[in-house]
PDB file of C-alpha atoms in Angstrom:
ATOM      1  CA  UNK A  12      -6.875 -28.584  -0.933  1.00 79.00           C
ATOM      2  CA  UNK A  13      -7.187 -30.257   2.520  1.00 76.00           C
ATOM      3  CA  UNK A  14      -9.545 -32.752   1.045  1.00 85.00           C
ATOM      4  CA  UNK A  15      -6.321 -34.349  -0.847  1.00 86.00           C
ATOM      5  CA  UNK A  16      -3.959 -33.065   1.276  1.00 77.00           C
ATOM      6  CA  UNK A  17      -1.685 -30.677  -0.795  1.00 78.00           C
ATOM      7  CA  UNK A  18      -0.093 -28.630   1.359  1.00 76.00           C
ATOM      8  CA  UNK A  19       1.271 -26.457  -1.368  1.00 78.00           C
ATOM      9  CA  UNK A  20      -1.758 -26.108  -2.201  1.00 83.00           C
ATOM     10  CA  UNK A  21      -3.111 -24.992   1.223  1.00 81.00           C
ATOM     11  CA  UNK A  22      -0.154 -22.412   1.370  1.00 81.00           C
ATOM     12  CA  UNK A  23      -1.559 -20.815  -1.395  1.00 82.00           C
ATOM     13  CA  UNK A  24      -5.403 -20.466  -0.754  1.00 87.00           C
ATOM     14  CA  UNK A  25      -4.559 -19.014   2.473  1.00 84.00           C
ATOM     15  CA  UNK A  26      -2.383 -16.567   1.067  1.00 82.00           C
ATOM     16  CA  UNK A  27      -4.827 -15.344  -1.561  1.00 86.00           C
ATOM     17  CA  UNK A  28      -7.611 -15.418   1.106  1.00 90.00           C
ATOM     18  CA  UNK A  29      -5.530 -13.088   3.489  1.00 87.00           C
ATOM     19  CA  UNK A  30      -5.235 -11.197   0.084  1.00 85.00           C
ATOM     20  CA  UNK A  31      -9.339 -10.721  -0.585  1.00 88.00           C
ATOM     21  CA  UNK A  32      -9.508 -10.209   3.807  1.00 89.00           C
ATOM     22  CA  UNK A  33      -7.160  -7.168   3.539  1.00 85.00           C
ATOM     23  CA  UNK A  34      -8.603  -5.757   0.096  1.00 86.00           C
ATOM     24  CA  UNK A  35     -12.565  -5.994   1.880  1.00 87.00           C
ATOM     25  CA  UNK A  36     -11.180  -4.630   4.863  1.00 86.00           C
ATOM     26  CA  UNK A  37     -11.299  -7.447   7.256  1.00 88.00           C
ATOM     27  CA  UNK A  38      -8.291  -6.854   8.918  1.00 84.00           C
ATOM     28  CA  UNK A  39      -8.579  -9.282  11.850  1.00 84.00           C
ATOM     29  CA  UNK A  40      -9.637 -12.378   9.677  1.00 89.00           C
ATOM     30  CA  UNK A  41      -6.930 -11.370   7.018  1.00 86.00           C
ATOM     31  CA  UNK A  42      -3.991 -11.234   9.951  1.00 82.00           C
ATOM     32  CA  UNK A  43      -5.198 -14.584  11.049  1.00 86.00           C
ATOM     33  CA  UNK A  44      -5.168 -16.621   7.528  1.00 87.00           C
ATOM     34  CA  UNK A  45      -1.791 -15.098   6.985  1.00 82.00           C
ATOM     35  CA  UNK A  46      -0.477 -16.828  10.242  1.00 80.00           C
ATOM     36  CA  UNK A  47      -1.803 -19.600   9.632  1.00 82.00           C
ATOM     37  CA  UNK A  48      -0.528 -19.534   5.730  1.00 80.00           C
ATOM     38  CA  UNK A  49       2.997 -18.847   6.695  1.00 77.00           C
ATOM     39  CA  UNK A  50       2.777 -21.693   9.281  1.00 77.00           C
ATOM     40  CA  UNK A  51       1.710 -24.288   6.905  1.00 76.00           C
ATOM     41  CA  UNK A  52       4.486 -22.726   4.499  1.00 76.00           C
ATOM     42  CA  UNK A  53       7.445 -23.165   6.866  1.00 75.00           C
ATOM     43  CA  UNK A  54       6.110 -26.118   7.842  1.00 75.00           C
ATOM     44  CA  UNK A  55       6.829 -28.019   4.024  1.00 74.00           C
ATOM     45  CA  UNK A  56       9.345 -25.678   3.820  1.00 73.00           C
ATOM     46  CA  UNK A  57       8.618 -23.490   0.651  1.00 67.00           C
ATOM     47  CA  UNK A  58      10.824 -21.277  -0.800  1.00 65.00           C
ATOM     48  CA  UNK A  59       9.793 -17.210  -0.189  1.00 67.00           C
ATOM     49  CA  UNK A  60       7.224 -18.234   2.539  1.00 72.00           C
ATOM     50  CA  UNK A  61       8.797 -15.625   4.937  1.00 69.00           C
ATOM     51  CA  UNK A  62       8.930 -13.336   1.904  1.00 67.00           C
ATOM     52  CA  UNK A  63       5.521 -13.056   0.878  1.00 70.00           C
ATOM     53  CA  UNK A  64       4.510 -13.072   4.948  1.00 72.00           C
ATOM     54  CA  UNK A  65       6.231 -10.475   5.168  1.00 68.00           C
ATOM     55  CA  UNK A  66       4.658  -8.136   2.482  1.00 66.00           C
ATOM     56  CA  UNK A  67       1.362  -9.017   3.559  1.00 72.00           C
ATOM     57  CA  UNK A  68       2.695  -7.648   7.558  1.00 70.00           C
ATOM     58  CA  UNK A  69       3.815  -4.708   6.391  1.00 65.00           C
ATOM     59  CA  UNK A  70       0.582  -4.409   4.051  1.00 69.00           C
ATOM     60  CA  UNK A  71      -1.380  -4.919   7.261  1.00 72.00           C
ATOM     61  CA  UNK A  72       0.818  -2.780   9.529  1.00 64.00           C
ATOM     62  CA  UNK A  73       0.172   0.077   7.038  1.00 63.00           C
ATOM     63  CA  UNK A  74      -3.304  -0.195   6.429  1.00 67.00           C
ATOM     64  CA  UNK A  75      -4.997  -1.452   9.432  1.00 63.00           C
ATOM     65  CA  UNK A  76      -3.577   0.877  11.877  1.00 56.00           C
ATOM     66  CA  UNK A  77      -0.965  -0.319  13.399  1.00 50.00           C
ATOM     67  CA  UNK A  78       1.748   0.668  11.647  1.00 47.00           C
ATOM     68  CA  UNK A  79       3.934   0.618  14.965  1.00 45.00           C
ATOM     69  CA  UNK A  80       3.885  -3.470  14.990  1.00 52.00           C
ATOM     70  CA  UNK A  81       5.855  -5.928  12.905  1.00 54.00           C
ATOM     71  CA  UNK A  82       5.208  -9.979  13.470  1.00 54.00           C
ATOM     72  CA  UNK A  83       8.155 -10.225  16.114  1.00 59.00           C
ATOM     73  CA  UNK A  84       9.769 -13.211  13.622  1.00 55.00           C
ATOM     74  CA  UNK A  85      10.146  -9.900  10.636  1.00 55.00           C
ATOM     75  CA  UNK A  86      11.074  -7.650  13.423  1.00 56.00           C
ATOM     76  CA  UNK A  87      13.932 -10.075  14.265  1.00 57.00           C
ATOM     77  CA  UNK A  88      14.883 -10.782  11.015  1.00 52.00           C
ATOM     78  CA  UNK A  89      15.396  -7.199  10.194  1.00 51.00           C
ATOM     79  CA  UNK A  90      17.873  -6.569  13.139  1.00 53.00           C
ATOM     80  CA  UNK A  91      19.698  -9.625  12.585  1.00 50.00           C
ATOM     81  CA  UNK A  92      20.167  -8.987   9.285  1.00 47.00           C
ATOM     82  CA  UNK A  93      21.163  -9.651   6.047  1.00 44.00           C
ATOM     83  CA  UNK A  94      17.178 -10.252   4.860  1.00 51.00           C
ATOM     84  CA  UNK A  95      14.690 -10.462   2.193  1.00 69.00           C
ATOM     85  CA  UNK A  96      14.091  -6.780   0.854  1.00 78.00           C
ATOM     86  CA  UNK A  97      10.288  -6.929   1.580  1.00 73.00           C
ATOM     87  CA  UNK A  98      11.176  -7.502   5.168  1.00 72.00           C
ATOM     88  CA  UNK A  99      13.591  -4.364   4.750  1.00 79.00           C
ATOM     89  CA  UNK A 100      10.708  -2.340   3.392  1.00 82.00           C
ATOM     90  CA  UNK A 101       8.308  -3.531   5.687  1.00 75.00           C
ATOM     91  CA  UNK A 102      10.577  -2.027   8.811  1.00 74.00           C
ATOM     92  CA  UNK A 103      10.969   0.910   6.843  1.00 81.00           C
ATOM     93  CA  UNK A 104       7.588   1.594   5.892  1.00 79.00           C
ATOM     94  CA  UNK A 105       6.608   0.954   9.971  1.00 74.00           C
ATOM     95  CA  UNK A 106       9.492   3.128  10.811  1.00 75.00           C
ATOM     96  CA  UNK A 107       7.728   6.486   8.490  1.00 77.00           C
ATOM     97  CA  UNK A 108       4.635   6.651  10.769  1.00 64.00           C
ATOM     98  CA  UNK A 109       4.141   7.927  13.898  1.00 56.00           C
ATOM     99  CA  UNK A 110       7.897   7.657  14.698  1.00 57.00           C
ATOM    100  CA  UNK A 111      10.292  10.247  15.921  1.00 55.00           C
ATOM    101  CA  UNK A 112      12.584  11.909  13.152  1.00 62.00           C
ATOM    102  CA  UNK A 113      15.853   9.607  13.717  1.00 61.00           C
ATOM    103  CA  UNK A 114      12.981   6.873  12.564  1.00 73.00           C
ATOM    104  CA  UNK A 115      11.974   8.018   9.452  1.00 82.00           C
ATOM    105  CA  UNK A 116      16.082   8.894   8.809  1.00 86.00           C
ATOM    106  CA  UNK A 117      16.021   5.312   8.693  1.00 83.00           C
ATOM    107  CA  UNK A 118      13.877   5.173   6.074  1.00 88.00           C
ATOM    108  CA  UNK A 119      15.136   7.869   4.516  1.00 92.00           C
ATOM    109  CA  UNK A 120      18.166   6.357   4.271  1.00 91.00           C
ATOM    110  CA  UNK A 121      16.572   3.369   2.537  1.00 92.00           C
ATOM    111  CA  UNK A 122      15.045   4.765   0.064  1.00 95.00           C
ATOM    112  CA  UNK A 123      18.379   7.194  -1.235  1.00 96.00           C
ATOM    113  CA  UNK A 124      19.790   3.617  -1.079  1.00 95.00           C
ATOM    114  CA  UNK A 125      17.459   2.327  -3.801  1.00 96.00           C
ATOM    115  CA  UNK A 126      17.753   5.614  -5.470  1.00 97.00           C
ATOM    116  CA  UNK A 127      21.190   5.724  -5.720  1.00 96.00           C
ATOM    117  CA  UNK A 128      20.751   2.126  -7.294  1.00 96.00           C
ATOM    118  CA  UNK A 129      18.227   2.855 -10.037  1.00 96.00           C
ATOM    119  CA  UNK A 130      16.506   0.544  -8.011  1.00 96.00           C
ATOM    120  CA  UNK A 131      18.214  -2.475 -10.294  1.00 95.00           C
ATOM    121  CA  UNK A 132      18.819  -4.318  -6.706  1.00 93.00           C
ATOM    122  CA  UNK A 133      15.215  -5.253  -6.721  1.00 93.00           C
ATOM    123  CA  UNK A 134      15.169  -8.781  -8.186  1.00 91.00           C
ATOM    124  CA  UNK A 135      12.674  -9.477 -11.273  1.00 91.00           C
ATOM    125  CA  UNK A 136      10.586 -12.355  -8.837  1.00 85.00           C
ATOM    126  CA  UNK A 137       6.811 -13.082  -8.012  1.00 80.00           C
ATOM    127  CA  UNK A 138       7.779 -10.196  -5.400  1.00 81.00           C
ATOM    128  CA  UNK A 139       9.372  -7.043  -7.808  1.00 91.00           C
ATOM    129  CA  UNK A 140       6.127  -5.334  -7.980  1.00 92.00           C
ATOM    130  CA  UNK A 141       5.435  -5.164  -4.189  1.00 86.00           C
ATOM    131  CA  UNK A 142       8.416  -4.289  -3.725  1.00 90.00           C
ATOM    132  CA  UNK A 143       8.401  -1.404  -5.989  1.00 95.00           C
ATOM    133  CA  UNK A 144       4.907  -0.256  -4.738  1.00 93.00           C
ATOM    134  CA  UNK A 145       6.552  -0.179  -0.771  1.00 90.00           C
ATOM    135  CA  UNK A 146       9.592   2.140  -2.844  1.00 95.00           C
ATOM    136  CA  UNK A 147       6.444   4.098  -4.017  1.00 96.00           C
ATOM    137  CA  UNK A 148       4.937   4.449  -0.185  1.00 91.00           C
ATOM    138  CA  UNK A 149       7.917   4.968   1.482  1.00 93.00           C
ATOM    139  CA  UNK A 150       8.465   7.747  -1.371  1.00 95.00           C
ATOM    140  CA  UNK A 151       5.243   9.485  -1.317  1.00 93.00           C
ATOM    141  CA  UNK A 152       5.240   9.495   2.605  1.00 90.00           C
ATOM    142  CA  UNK A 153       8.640  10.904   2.567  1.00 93.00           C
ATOM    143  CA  UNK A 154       6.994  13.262   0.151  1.00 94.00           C
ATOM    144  CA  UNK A 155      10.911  12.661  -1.995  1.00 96.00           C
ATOM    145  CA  UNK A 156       9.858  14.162  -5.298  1.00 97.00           C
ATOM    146  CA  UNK A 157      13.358  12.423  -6.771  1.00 97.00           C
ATOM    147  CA  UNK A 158      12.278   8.583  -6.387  1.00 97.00           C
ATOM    148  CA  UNK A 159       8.489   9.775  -6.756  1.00 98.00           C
ATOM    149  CA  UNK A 160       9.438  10.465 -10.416  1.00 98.00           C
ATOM    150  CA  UNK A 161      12.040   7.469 -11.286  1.00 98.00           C
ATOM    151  CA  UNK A 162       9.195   5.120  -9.414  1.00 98.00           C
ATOM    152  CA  UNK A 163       6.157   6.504 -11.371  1.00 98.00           C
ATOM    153  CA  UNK A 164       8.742   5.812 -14.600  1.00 98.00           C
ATOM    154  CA  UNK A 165       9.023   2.306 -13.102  1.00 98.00           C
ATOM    155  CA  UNK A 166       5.797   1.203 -12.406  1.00 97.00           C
ATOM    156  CA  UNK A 167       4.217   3.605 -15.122  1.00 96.00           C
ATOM    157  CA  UNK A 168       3.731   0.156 -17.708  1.00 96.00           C
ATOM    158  CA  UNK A 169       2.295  -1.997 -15.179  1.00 97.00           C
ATOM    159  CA  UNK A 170      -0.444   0.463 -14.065  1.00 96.00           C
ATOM    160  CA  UNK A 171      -3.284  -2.281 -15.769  1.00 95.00           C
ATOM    161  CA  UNK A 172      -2.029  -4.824 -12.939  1.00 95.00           C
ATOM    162  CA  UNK A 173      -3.020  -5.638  -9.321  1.00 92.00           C
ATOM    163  CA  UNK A 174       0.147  -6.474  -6.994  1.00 87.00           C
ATOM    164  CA  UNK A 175      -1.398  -9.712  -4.659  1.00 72.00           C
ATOM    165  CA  UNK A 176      -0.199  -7.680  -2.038  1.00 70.00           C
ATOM    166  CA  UNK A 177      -1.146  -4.361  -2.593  1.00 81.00           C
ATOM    167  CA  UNK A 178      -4.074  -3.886  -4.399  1.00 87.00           C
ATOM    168  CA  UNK A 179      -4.085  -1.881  -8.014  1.00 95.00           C
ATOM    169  CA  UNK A 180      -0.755  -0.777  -9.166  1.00 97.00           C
ATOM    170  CA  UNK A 181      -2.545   2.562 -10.217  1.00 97.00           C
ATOM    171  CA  UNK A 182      -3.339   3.952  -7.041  1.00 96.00           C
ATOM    172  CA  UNK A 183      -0.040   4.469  -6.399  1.00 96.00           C
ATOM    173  CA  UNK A 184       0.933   5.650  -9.711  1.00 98.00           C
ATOM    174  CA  UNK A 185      -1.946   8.005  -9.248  1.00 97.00           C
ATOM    175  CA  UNK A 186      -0.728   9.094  -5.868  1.00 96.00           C
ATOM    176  CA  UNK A 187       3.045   9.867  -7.237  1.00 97.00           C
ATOM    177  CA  UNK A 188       2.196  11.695 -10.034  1.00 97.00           C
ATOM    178  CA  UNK A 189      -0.333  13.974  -7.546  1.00 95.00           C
ATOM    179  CA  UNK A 190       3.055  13.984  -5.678  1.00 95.00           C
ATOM    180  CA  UNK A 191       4.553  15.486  -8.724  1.00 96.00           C
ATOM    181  CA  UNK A 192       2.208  17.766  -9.274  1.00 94.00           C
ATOM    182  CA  UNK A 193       0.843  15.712 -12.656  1.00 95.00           C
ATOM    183  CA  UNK A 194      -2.324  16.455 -11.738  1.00 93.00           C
ATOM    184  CA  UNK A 195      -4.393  15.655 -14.986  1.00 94.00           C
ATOM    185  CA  UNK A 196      -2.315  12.007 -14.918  1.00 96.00           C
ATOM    186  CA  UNK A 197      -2.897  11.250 -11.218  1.00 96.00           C
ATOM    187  CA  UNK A 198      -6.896  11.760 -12.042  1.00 95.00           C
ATOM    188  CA  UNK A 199      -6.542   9.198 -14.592  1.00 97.00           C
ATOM    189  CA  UNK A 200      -4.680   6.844 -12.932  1.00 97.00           C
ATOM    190  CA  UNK A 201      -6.814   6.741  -9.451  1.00 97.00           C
ATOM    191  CA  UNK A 202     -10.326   6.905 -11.780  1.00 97.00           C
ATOM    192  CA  UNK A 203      -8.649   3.658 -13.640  1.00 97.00           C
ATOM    193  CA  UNK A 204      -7.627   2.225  -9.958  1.00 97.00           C
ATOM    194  CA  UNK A 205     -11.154   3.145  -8.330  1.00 97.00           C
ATOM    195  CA  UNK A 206     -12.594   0.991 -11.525  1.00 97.00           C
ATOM    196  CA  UNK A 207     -10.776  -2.069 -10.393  1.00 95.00           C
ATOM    197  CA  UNK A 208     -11.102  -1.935  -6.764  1.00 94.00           C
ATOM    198  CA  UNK A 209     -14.810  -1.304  -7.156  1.00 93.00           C
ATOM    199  CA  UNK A 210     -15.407  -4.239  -9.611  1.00 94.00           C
ATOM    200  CA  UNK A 211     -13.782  -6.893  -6.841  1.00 92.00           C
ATOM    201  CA  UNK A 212     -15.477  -5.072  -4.469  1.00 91.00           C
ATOM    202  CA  UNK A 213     -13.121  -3.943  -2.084  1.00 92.00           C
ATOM    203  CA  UNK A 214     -14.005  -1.699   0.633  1.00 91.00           C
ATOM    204  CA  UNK A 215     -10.578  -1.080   1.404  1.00 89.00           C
ATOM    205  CA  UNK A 216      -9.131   0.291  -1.255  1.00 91.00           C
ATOM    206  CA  UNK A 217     -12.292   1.928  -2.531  1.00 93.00           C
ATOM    207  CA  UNK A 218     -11.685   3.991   0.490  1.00 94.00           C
ATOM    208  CA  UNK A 219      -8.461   4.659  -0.277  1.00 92.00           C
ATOM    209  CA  UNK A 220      -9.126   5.886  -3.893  1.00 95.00           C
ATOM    210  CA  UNK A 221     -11.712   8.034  -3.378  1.00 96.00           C
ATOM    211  CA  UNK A 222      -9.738  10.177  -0.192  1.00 95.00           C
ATOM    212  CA  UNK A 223      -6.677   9.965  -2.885  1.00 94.00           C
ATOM    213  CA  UNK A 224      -9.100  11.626  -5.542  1.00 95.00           C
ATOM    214  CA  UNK A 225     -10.011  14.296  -2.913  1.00 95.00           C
ATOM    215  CA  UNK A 226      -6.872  15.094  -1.940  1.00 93.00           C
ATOM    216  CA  UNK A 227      -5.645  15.253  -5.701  1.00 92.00           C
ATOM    217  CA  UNK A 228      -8.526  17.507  -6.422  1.00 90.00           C
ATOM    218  CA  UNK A 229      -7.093  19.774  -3.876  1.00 88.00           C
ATOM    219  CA  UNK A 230      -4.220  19.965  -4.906  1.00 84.00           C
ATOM    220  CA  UNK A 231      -5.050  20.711  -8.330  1.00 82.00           C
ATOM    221  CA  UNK A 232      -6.955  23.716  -6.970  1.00 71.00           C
ATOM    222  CA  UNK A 233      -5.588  27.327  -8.497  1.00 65.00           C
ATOM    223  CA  UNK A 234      -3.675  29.827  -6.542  1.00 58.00           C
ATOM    224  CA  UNK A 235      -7.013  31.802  -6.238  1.00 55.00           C
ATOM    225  CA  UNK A 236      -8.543  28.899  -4.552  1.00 62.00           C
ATOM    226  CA  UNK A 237      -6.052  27.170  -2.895  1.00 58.00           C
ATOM    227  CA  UNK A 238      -7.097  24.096  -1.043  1.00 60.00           C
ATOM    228  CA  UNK A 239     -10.993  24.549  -1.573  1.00 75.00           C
ATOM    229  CA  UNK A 240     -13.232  20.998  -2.388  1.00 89.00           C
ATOM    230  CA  UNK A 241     -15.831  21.122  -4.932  1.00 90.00           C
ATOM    231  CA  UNK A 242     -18.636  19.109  -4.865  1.00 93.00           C
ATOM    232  CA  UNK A 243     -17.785  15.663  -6.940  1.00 94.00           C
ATOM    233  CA  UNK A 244     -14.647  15.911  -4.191  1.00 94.00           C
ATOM    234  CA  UNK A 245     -16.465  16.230  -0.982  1.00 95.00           C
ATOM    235  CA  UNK A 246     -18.899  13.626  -2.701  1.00 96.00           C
ATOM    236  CA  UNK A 247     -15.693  10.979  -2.797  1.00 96.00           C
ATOM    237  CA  UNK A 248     -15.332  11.951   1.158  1.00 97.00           C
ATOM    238  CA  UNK A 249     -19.019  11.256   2.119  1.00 97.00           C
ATOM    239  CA  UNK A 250     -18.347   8.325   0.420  1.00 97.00           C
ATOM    240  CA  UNK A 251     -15.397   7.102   2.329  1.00 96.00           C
ATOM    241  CA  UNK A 252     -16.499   8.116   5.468  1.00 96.00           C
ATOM    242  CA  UNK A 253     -19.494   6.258   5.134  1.00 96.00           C
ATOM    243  CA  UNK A 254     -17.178   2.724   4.283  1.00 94.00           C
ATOM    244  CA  UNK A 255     -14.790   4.034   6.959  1.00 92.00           C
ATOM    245  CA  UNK A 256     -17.775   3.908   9.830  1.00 92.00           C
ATOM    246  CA  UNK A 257     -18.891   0.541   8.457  1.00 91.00           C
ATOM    247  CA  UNK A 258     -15.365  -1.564   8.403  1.00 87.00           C
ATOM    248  CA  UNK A 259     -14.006   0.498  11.397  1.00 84.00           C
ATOM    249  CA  UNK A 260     -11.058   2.284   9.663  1.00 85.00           C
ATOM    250  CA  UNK A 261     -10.407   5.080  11.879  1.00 85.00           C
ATOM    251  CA  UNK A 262      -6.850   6.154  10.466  1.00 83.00           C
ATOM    252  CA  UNK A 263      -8.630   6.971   7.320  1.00 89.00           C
ATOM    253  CA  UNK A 264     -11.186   9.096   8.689  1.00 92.00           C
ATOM    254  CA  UNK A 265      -8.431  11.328  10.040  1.00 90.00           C
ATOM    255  CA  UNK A 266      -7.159  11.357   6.633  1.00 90.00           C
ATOM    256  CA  UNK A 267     -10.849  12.559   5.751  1.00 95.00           C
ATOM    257  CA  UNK A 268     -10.967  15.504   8.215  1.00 94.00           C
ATOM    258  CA  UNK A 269      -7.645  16.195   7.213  1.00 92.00           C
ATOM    259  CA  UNK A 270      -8.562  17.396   3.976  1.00 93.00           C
ATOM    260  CA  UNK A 271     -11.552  18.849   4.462  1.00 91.00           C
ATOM    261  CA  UNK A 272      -9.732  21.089   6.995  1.00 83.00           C
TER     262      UNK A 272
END
């Protein structure tokens, strides 16, 4: 792309290389293409440039740890006001975590928006499914068992897919319908969703499947033995902890102790 100078081109490779960054868990390099993507994209002016930037910020604000920090140009955006949705979800997905209650009001108050919508606000463009999955976080974070079911609905027919944001479309669907308490349908959807994350070989999200698994297993545990892990479930966590120590993903092995306590 630089060789013949298409900087359409060069907008693109960067955003699918911040893409494969994120997924493999190199956070630092992924934050880094995106700037520079979203620099060359303003700079020929392409439609949805601060769109998809700002999916892949909140995608690295909620996965890398630092879920308290927005690019300041998103940040702005939001408080100014009106904006692109994923910029909307971004702030509300940052505002979940780690944030004092009148924060994640906020986001409640986003999400019984889309609710109370049926969710048909959510335009049918190249960014509908990452915007449905960041409906589906702020959901299952929110632990709202309401939108966890009309998402899981939504997204049910695309669980086959990978959102270029987001990573396999049935790790969430796995995660709401564990959620729901569907516990025989979030197996199948996060064994499907480990499949695809382990054939692109990314670290990331294998990490993130297997603590889901666990903590679906858990769940699924009877009365009699509530909250014990058997052995294919503290397998999954060895697993992840060992990925976790290698990429340096320390909110995740919090999530690992987590369950095992």
């Amino acid at each position: 792309a630089g060789q013949v100078g298409a900087p359409a081109m060069l907008w693109t490779v960067g955003f699918y290389d911040a893409f494969v960054a994120t997924m493999q868990a190199r956070f630092a390099d992924a934050e880094q293409l995106a700037r520079s993507s979203v620099e060359a994209g303003v700079a020929m002016g392409a439609a949805n440039v601060i769109a998809v930037f700002a999916g892949q910020a909140a995608v690295l604000a909620a996965i890398a740890g630092h879920r308290s920090e927005l690019p300041p140009a998103i940040a702005q955006a939001v408080e100014a006001g009106p904006v692109e949705l994923t910029s909307r979800l971004a702030h509300a997905i940052v505002s979940v975590a780690g944030h004092p209650e009148g924060r994640r009001e906020v986001a409640r108050a986003f999400l019984d928006e889309a609710v109370a919508a049926g969710f048909r606000h959510v335009r049918p463009d190249l960014m509908w499914v990452t915007s449905m999955l960041g409906y589906a976080t702020l959901a299952i974070e929110l632990e709202d068992l309401g939108a966890a079911a009309e998402l899981l609905a939504i997204i049910g027919p695309y669980t086959g897919e990978i959102a270029t944001n987001l990573g396999p479309v049935a790790t969430y669907a796995g995660r709401l319908a564990s959620l729901l308490g569907r516990h025989d349908l979030a197996e199948q959807h996060l064994t499907a969703a480990f499949a695809i994350a382990d054939a692109f070989d990314w670290d990331y999200h294998r990490t993130a499947i297997l603590i889901a698994r666990a903590a679906a297993r858990r769940s699924a545990r009877p009365p009699s033995r509530p909250g014990q892990l058997d052995e294919q479930a503290q397998a999954w966590l060895a697993t992840a902890e060992r990925i976790c120590v290698a990429r340096g993903l320390p909110r995740m092995l919090v999530a690992i102790e987590a369950i095992r306590g």
